[in-house]
PDB file of C-alpha atoms and ligand atoms in Angstrom:
ATOM      1  CA  MET A 193     -34.145   5.784   4.650  1.00 53.00           C
ATOM      2  CA  SER A 194     -30.592   6.261   3.345  1.00 56.00           C
ATOM      3  CA  GLN A 195     -29.133   3.514   1.192  1.00 71.00           C
ATOM      4  CA  ALA A 196     -25.592   2.207   1.738  1.00 84.00           C
ATOM      5  CA  GLN A 197     -23.082   3.608  -0.733  1.00 90.00           C
ATOM      6  CA  PRO A 198     -21.721   1.013  -3.179  1.00 95.00           C
ATOM      7  CA  VAL A 199     -18.145  -0.035  -2.491  1.00 97.00           C
ATOM      8  CA  ILE A 200     -16.072   0.969  -5.506  1.00 98.00           C
ATOM      9  CA  ALA A 201     -12.547  -0.365  -6.025  1.00 98.00           C
ATOM     10  CA  ILE A 202      -9.869   0.311  -8.600  1.00 98.00           C
ATOM     11  CA  TYR A 203      -7.394  -2.301  -9.818  1.00 98.00           C
ATOM     12  CA  PRO A 204      -4.695  -0.373 -11.691  1.00 98.00           C
ATOM     13  CA  GLY A 205      -1.854  -1.805 -13.707  1.00 97.00           C
ATOM     14  CA  SER A 206      -0.296  -2.112 -17.113  1.00 97.00           C
ATOM     15  CA  PHE A 207      -2.176  -5.332 -18.068  1.00 98.00           C
ATOM     16  CA  ASP A 208      -0.079  -5.952 -21.192  1.00 97.00           C
ATOM     17  CA  PRO A 209      -1.988  -8.253 -21.512  1.00 98.00           C
ATOM     18  CA  ILE A 210      -4.343  -9.216 -18.685  1.00 98.00           C
ATOM     19  CA  THR A 211      -3.599 -12.751 -17.440  1.00 98.00           C
ATOM     20  CA  ARG A 212      -5.640 -15.309 -15.530  1.00 98.00           C
ATOM     21  CA  GLY A 213      -3.717 -14.174 -12.452  1.00 97.00           C
ATOM     22  CA  HIS A 214      -5.078 -10.633 -12.839  1.00 98.00           C
ATOM     23  CA  GLU A 215      -8.559 -12.029 -13.508  1.00 98.00           C
ATOM     24  CA  ASP A 216      -8.335 -14.061 -10.332  1.00 97.00           C
ATOM     25  CA  ILE A 217      -7.499 -10.928  -8.326  1.00 98.00           C
ATOM     26  CA  ALA A 218     -10.350  -9.002 -10.001  1.00 98.00           C
ATOM     27  CA  ARG A 219     -12.880 -11.755  -9.206  1.00 97.00           C
ATOM     28  CA  ARG A 220     -11.724 -11.955  -5.595  1.00 98.00           C
ATOM     29  CA  THR A 221     -12.178  -8.189  -5.354  1.00 98.00           C
ATOM     30  CA  LEU A 222     -15.854  -8.595  -6.241  1.00 98.00           C
ATOM     31  CA  ARG A 223     -16.294 -10.479  -2.969  1.00 97.00           C
ATOM     32  CA  ILE A 224     -15.553  -7.247  -1.123  1.00 96.00           C
ATOM     33  CA  ALA A 225     -16.551  -4.544  -3.623  1.00 98.00           C
ATOM     34  CA  ASP A 226     -19.744  -3.841  -5.570  1.00 98.00           C
ATOM     35  CA  ARG A 227     -18.018  -2.289  -8.529  1.00 98.00           C
ATOM     36  CA  LEU A 228     -14.516  -2.563  -9.940  1.00 98.00           C
ATOM     37  CA  TYR A 229     -12.560  -0.409 -12.349  1.00 98.00           C
ATOM     38  CA  VAL A 230      -9.781  -2.385 -14.016  1.00 98.00           C
ATOM     39  CA  ALA A 231      -7.705   0.615 -14.937  1.00 98.00           C
ATOM     40  CA  VAL A 232      -4.910   0.589 -17.502  1.00 98.00           C
ATOM     41  CA  ALA A 233      -2.314   3.269 -16.784  1.00 97.00           C
ATOM     42  CA  TYR A 234      -0.810   5.341 -19.559  1.00 96.00           C
ATOM     43  CA  THR A 235       2.085   5.998 -17.167  1.00 90.00           C
ATOM     44  CA  ALA A 236       3.398   2.913 -15.399  1.00 83.00           C
ATOM     45  CA  THR A 237       5.944   3.335 -12.623  1.00 79.00           C
ATOM     46  CA  GLN A 238       8.258   0.697 -14.064  1.00 80.00           C
ATOM     47  CA  ALA A 239       8.845   1.664 -17.691  1.00 78.00           C
ATOM     48  CA  LYS A 240       8.390  -1.331 -19.962  1.00 81.00           C
ATOM     49  CA  LYS A 241       8.345  -2.068 -23.653  1.00 88.00           C
ATOM     50  CA  SER A 242       4.719  -2.642 -24.504  1.00 93.00           C
ATOM     51  CA  LEU A 243       3.141  -5.097 -26.897  1.00 96.00           C
ATOM     52  CA  PHE A 244      -0.446  -3.826 -26.926  1.00 97.00           C
ATOM     53  CA  THR A 245      -1.501  -0.189 -26.990  1.00 96.00           C
ATOM     54  CA  VAL A 246      -3.376   1.039 -23.935  1.00 97.00           C
ATOM     55  CA  GLU A 247      -6.598   1.112 -25.987  1.00 97.00           C
ATOM     56  CA  GLU A 248      -6.049  -2.481 -27.126  1.00 98.00           C
ATOM     57  CA  ARG A 249      -5.457  -3.579 -23.521  1.00 98.00           C
ATOM     58  CA  VAL A 250      -8.700  -1.934 -22.417  1.00 98.00           C
ATOM     59  CA  GLY A 251     -10.532  -3.664 -25.293  1.00 98.00           C
ATOM     60  CA  ILE A 252      -9.122  -7.046 -24.253  1.00 98.00           C
ATOM     61  CA  ILE A 253     -10.166  -6.530 -20.619  1.00 98.00           C
ATOM     62  CA  ARG A 254     -13.677  -5.591 -21.789  1.00 98.00           C
ATOM     63  CA  GLU A 255     -13.908  -8.860 -23.709  1.00 98.00           C
ATOM     64  CA  VAL A 256     -12.641 -10.870 -20.752  1.00 98.00           C
ATOM     65  CA  PHE A 257     -15.261  -9.396 -18.401  1.00 98.00           C
ATOM     66  CA  ALA A 258     -18.086  -9.140 -20.939  1.00 97.00           C
ATOM     67  CA  GLY A 259     -21.320 -10.064 -19.211  1.00 89.00           C
ATOM     68  CA  ASP A 260     -20.243  -8.864 -15.771  1.00 97.00           C
ATOM     69  CA  ASP A 261     -21.485  -5.315 -15.477  1.00 97.00           C
ATOM     70  CA  ARG A 262     -19.795  -4.868 -12.100  1.00 98.00           C
ATOM     71  CA  VAL A 263     -16.446  -4.652 -13.896  1.00 98.00           C
ATOM     72  CA  GLU A 264     -15.502  -1.710 -16.091  1.00 98.00           C
ATOM     73  CA  ALA A 265     -12.280  -1.531 -18.095  1.00 98.00           C
ATOM     74  CA  VAL A 266     -10.882   1.971 -18.421  1.00 98.00           C
ATOM     75  CA  ALA A 267      -7.673   3.765 -19.299  1.00 98.00           C
ATOM     76  CA  PHE A 268      -6.349   6.629 -17.229  1.00 98.00           C
ATOM     77  CA  ARG A 269      -3.724   9.331 -17.554  1.00 97.00           C
ATOM     78  CA  GLY A 270      -1.906  11.023 -14.721  1.00 96.00           C
ATOM     79  CA  LEU A 271      -1.968   9.979 -11.105  1.00 98.00           C
ATOM     80  CA  MET A 272      -3.895   6.889 -10.108  1.00 98.00           C
ATOM     81  CA  VAL A 273      -5.153   8.601  -6.932  1.00 98.00           C
ATOM     82  CA  ASP A 274      -6.729  11.422  -8.979  1.00 98.00           C
ATOM     83  CA  PHE A 275      -8.467   8.933 -11.213  1.00 98.00           C
ATOM     84  CA  ALA A 276      -9.683   6.956  -8.184  1.00 98.00           C
ATOM     85  CA  ARG A 277     -11.059  10.109  -6.560  1.00 98.00           C
ATOM     86  CA  ASP A 278     -12.854  11.133  -9.779  1.00 98.00           C
ATOM     87  CA  ARG A 279     -14.545   7.723  -9.946  1.00 97.00           C
ATOM     88  CA  GLY A 280     -15.489   7.596  -6.274  1.00 97.00           C
ATOM     89  CA  ALA A 281     -13.165   4.660  -5.523  1.00 97.00           C
ATOM     90  CA  ARG A 282     -11.931   4.379  -1.949  1.00 95.00           C
ATOM     91  CA  PHE A 283      -9.958   1.145  -2.390  1.00 97.00           C
ATOM     92  CA  VAL A 284      -7.068   0.324  -4.646  1.00 98.00           C
ATOM     93  CA  ILE A 285      -6.442  -3.360  -5.189  1.00 98.00           C
ATOM     94  CA  ARG A 286      -3.007  -4.825  -5.770  1.00 98.00           C
ATOM     95  CA  GLY A 287      -2.044  -8.475  -6.034  1.00 96.00           C
ATOM     96  CA  LEU A 288       0.838  -9.898  -4.025  1.00 95.00           C
ATOM     97  CA  ARG A 289       2.243 -12.925  -5.805  1.00 90.00           C
ATOM     98  CA  ALA A 290       5.285 -13.487  -3.621  1.00 89.00           C
ATOM     99  CA  VAL A 291       7.435 -11.821  -0.980  1.00 89.00           C
ATOM    100  CA  SER A 292       9.445 -10.263  -3.813  1.00 88.00           C
ATOM    101  CA  ASP A 293       6.430  -8.101  -4.759  1.00 90.00           C
ATOM    102  CA  PHE A 294       6.108  -6.724  -1.270  1.00 94.00           C
ATOM    103  CA  GLU A 295       8.742  -3.989  -1.127  1.00 95.00           C
ATOM    104  CA  TYR A 296       7.665  -2.338  -4.378  1.00 95.00           C
ATOM    105  CA  GLU A 297       3.989  -2.622  -3.515  1.00 96.00           C
ATOM    106  CA  LEU A 298       4.486  -1.133  -0.070  1.00 97.00           C
ATOM    107  CA  GLN A 299       6.368   1.781  -1.641  1.00 97.00           C
ATOM    108  CA  LEU A 300       3.509   2.427  -4.079  1.00 97.00           C
ATOM    109  CA  ALA A 301       0.921   2.139  -1.306  1.00 98.00           C
ATOM    110  CA  GLN A 302       2.757   4.575   0.925  1.00 98.00           C
ATOM    111  CA  MET A 303       3.323   7.092  -1.851  1.00 98.00           C
ATOM    112  CA  ASN A 304      -0.333   6.848  -2.842  1.00 98.00           C
ATOM    113  CA  ARG A 305      -1.314   7.460   0.776  1.00 98.00           C
ATOM    114  CA  GLU A 306       0.858  10.582   0.794  1.00 98.00           C
ATOM    115  CA  LEU A 307      -0.965  11.725  -2.342  1.00 98.00           C
ATOM    116  CA  TRP A 308      -4.472  10.962  -1.084  1.00 98.00           C
ATOM    117  CA  GLU A 309      -4.871   9.876   2.487  1.00 97.00           C
ATOM    118  CA  GLU A 310      -8.428   8.554   2.062  1.00 97.00           C
ATOM    119  CA  LEU A 311      -7.519   5.853  -0.449  1.00 97.00           C
ATOM    120  CA  GLU A 312      -6.838   2.477   1.157  1.00 98.00           C
ATOM    121  CA  THR A 313      -4.645  -0.114  -0.566  1.00 98.00           C
ATOM    122  CA  VAL A 314      -5.896  -3.688  -0.247  1.00 98.00           C
ATOM    123  CA  PHE A 315      -3.507  -6.523  -1.096  1.00 97.00           C
ATOM    124  CA  LEU A 316      -4.962  -9.785  -2.345  1.00 97.00           C
ATOM    125  CA  ALA A 317      -3.142 -13.053  -2.921  1.00 95.00           C
ATOM    126  CA  PRO A 318      -3.788 -14.830  -6.220  1.00 94.00           C
ATOM    127  CA  GLU A 319      -4.407 -18.549  -6.548  1.00 94.00           C
ATOM    128  CA  LEU A 320      -1.120 -20.400  -6.020  1.00 94.00           C
ATOM    129  CA  GLU A 321      -1.066 -21.658  -9.607  1.00 93.00           C
ATOM    130  CA  TYR A 322      -0.778 -18.042 -10.819  1.00 94.00           C
ATOM    131  CA  SER A 323       1.859 -16.912  -8.347  1.00 92.00           C
ATOM    132  CA  PHE A 324       4.673 -17.120 -10.918  1.00 93.00           C
ATOM    133  CA  LEU A 325       2.745 -15.433 -13.738  1.00 96.00           C
ATOM    134  CA  SER A 326       3.563 -12.086 -15.292  1.00 96.00           C
ATOM    135  CA  SER A 327       2.470 -10.395 -18.487  1.00 97.00           C
ATOM    136  CA  SER A 328       6.025 -10.214 -19.830  1.00 95.00           C
ATOM    137  CA  LEU A 329       6.525 -13.971 -19.347  1.00 96.00           C
ATOM    138  CA  VAL A 330       3.238 -14.619 -21.150  1.00 96.00           C
ATOM    139  CA  ARG A 331       4.351 -12.345 -24.009  1.00 96.00           C
ATOM    140  CA  GLU A 332       7.702 -14.096 -24.230  1.00 95.00           C
ATOM    141  CA  VAL A 333       6.298 -17.634 -24.160  1.00 95.00           C
ATOM    142  CA  ALA A 334       3.588 -16.718 -26.700  1.00 95.00           C
ATOM    143  CA  GLY A 335       6.169 -15.048 -28.946  1.00 94.00           C
ATOM    144  CA  LEU A 336       8.281 -18.199 -28.923  1.00 94.00           C
ATOM    145  CA  GLY A 337       5.331 -20.421 -29.808  1.00 93.00           C
ATOM    146  CA  GLY A 338       4.709 -21.897 -26.330  1.00 94.00           C
ATOM    147  CA  ASP A 339       1.291 -22.904 -25.047  1.00 94.00           C
ATOM    148  CA  ILE A 340      -0.167 -20.124 -22.912  1.00 95.00           C
ATOM    149  CA  SER A 341      -3.743 -21.388 -22.737  1.00 95.00           C
ATOM    150  CA  ARG A 342      -3.437 -22.069 -18.987  1.00 95.00           C
ATOM    151  CA  PHE A 343      -2.282 -18.529 -18.316  1.00 97.00           C
ATOM    152  CA  VAL A 344      -4.653 -16.334 -20.320  1.00 98.00           C
ATOM    153  CA  SER A 345      -8.338 -16.425 -21.306  1.00 97.00           C
ATOM    154  CA  PRO A 346      -9.466 -17.223 -24.866  1.00 96.00           C
ATOM    155  CA  PRO A 347      -9.982 -13.547 -25.902  1.00 96.00           C
ATOM    156  CA  VAL A 348      -6.404 -12.803 -24.831  1.00 97.00           C
ATOM    157  CA  MET A 349      -5.078 -15.832 -26.732  1.00 96.00           C
ATOM    158  CA  LYS A 350      -6.868 -14.627 -29.839  1.00 95.00           C
ATOM    159  CA  ARG A 351      -5.400 -11.127 -29.570  1.00 96.00           C
ATOM    160  CA  LEU A 352      -1.913 -12.478 -28.880  1.00 95.00           C
ATOM    161  CA  ARG A 353      -2.093 -14.738 -31.926  1.00 92.00           C
ATOM    162  CA  ALA A 354      -3.273 -11.852 -34.091  1.00 93.00           C
ATOM    163  CA  LYS A 355      -0.461  -9.629 -32.804  1.00 92.00           C
ATOM    164  CA  LEU A 356       2.362 -12.161 -32.858  1.00 90.00           C
ATOM    165  CA  GLY A 357       1.203 -14.398 -35.691  1.00 80.00           C
ATOM    166  CA  GLY A 358       0.840 -18.165 -35.402  1.00 64.00           C
TER     167      GLY A 358
HETATM  168  N1  COA B 236      -1.116 -12.112 -12.224  1.00 80.58           N
HETATM  169  C1  COA B 236      -0.238 -11.973 -13.204  1.00 80.58           C
HETATM  170  N2  COA B 236       0.678 -10.995 -13.269  1.00 80.58           N
HETATM  171  C2  COA B 236       0.684 -10.141 -12.260  1.00 80.58           C
HETATM  172  C3  COA B 236      -0.194 -10.217 -11.185  1.00 80.58           C
HETATM  173  C4  COA B 236      -1.129 -11.268 -11.184  1.00 80.58           C
HETATM  174  N3  COA B 236      -2.001 -11.435 -10.198  1.00 80.58           N
HETATM  175  N4  COA B 236       0.075  -9.214 -10.333  1.00 80.58           N
HETATM  176  C5  COA B 236       1.075  -8.526 -10.863  1.00 80.58           C
HETATM  177  N5  COA B 236       1.465  -9.091 -12.024  1.00 80.58           N
HETATM  178  C6  COA B 236       2.550  -8.684 -12.889  1.00 80.58           C
HETATM  179  C7  COA B 236       2.116  -7.915 -14.084  1.00 80.58           C
HETATM  180  O1  COA B 236       1.801  -8.779 -15.143  1.00 80.58           O
HETATM  181  C8  COA B 236       3.348  -7.104 -14.372  1.00 80.58           C
HETATM  182  O2  COA B 236       4.217  -7.949 -15.096  1.00 80.58           O
HETATM  183  P1  COA B 236       5.233  -7.386 -16.207  1.00 80.58           P
HETATM  184  O3  COA B 236       6.219  -6.530 -15.449  1.00 80.58           O
HETATM  185  O4  COA B 236       5.816  -8.613 -16.735  1.00 80.58           O
HETATM  186  O5  COA B 236       4.419  -6.604 -17.188  1.00 80.58           O
HETATM  187  C9  COA B 236       3.944  -6.865 -12.998  1.00 80.58           C
HETATM  188  O6  COA B 236       3.383  -7.826 -12.167  1.00 80.58           O
HETATM  189  C10 COA B 236       3.614  -5.557 -12.324  1.00 80.58           C
HETATM  190  O7  COA B 236       2.761  -4.863 -13.124  1.00 80.58           O
HETATM  191  P2  COA B 236       1.473  -4.077 -12.720  1.00 80.58           P
HETATM  192  O8  COA B 236       0.705  -4.726 -11.645  1.00 80.58           O
HETATM  193  O9  COA B 236       0.753  -3.826 -13.985  1.00 80.58           O
HETATM  194  O10 COA B 236       2.075  -2.807 -12.096  1.00 80.58           O
HETATM  195  P3  COA B 236       2.990  -1.765 -12.766  1.00 80.58           P
HETATM  196  O11 COA B 236       4.161  -1.684 -11.881  1.00 80.58           O
HETATM  197  O12 COA B 236       3.203  -1.984 -14.211  1.00 80.58           O
HETATM  198  O13 COA B 236       2.064  -0.477 -12.673  1.00 80.58           O
HETATM  199  C11 COA B 236       0.676   1.165 -11.609  1.00 80.58           C
HETATM  200  C12 COA B 236       1.731   0.066 -11.477  1.00 80.58           C
HETATM  201  C13 COA B 236       0.100   1.274 -12.977  1.00 80.58           C
HETATM  202  C14 COA B 236      -0.404   0.824 -10.622  1.00 80.58           C
HETATM  203  C15 COA B 236       1.380   2.463 -11.189  1.00 80.58           C
HETATM  204  O14 COA B 236       2.484   2.674 -12.027  1.00 80.58           O
HETATM  205  C16 COA B 236       0.467   3.672 -11.288  1.00 80.58           C
HETATM  206  O15 COA B 236      -0.367   3.865 -10.423  1.00 80.58           O
HETATM  207  N6  COA B 236       0.658   4.496 -12.354  1.00 80.58           N
HETATM  208  C17 COA B 236      -0.088   5.727 -12.534  1.00 80.58           C
HETATM  209  C18 COA B 236       0.794   6.939 -12.215  1.00 80.58           C
HETATM  210  C19 COA B 236       0.905   7.126 -10.729  1.00 80.58           C
HETATM  211  O16 COA B 236      -0.061   7.324 -10.008  1.00 80.58           O
HETATM  212  N7  COA B 236       2.164   7.083 -10.237  1.00 80.58           N
HETATM  213  C20 COA B 236       2.447   7.204  -8.829  1.00 80.58           C
HETATM  214  C21 COA B 236       2.512   5.847  -8.196  1.00 80.58           C
HETATM  215  S1  COA B 236       2.804   5.924  -6.466  1.00 80.58           S
END
């Protein structure tokens, strides 16, 4: 008797650093996928000044999901679709926080479909309380001494403190 193939999804991004909003999307994904790659891109479409190295970001994500062996933190170079194909992922997950995310996300989804037709993009909505969150806002607030404990998990707080001092 043949066994059903596990559903493998990829959640790509810059994750500099991962926030509770990203975690929320990742956990929702596990309702529809058996296995999830949280994949930190070396090449992000929107060039940004980074705080953490890609390796540090992967390490942080590993700490955040320690104990859940369905989630694997990885870094990838090159095209996301090639990485997804190599790992057997048929779904790419993206979060939609607000209407303002939609145009950019649709562009990415359509380009990715041009690159590999078999990869489906699935959009998930985060919890309302995270709909205004972004990694750059977290970095800015943390850098200016604000309280970010509601926005990031303890391992992320620890790494931010170590990086920014305080
Ligand atoms: N909670 C908190 N923040 C969220 C969020 C959520 N649920 N969803 C999105 N964001 C924020 C991120 O924190 C990030 O904020 P920042 O700009 O302040 O850092 C922003 O939304 C968008 O970042 P992200 O989701 O990481 O996407 P990106 O635009 O940086 O990267 C990739 C997109 C990595 C998926 C894309 O560039 C890629 O696939 N790169 C590989 C190369 C490739 O294949 N290119 C062709 C693409 S068609």
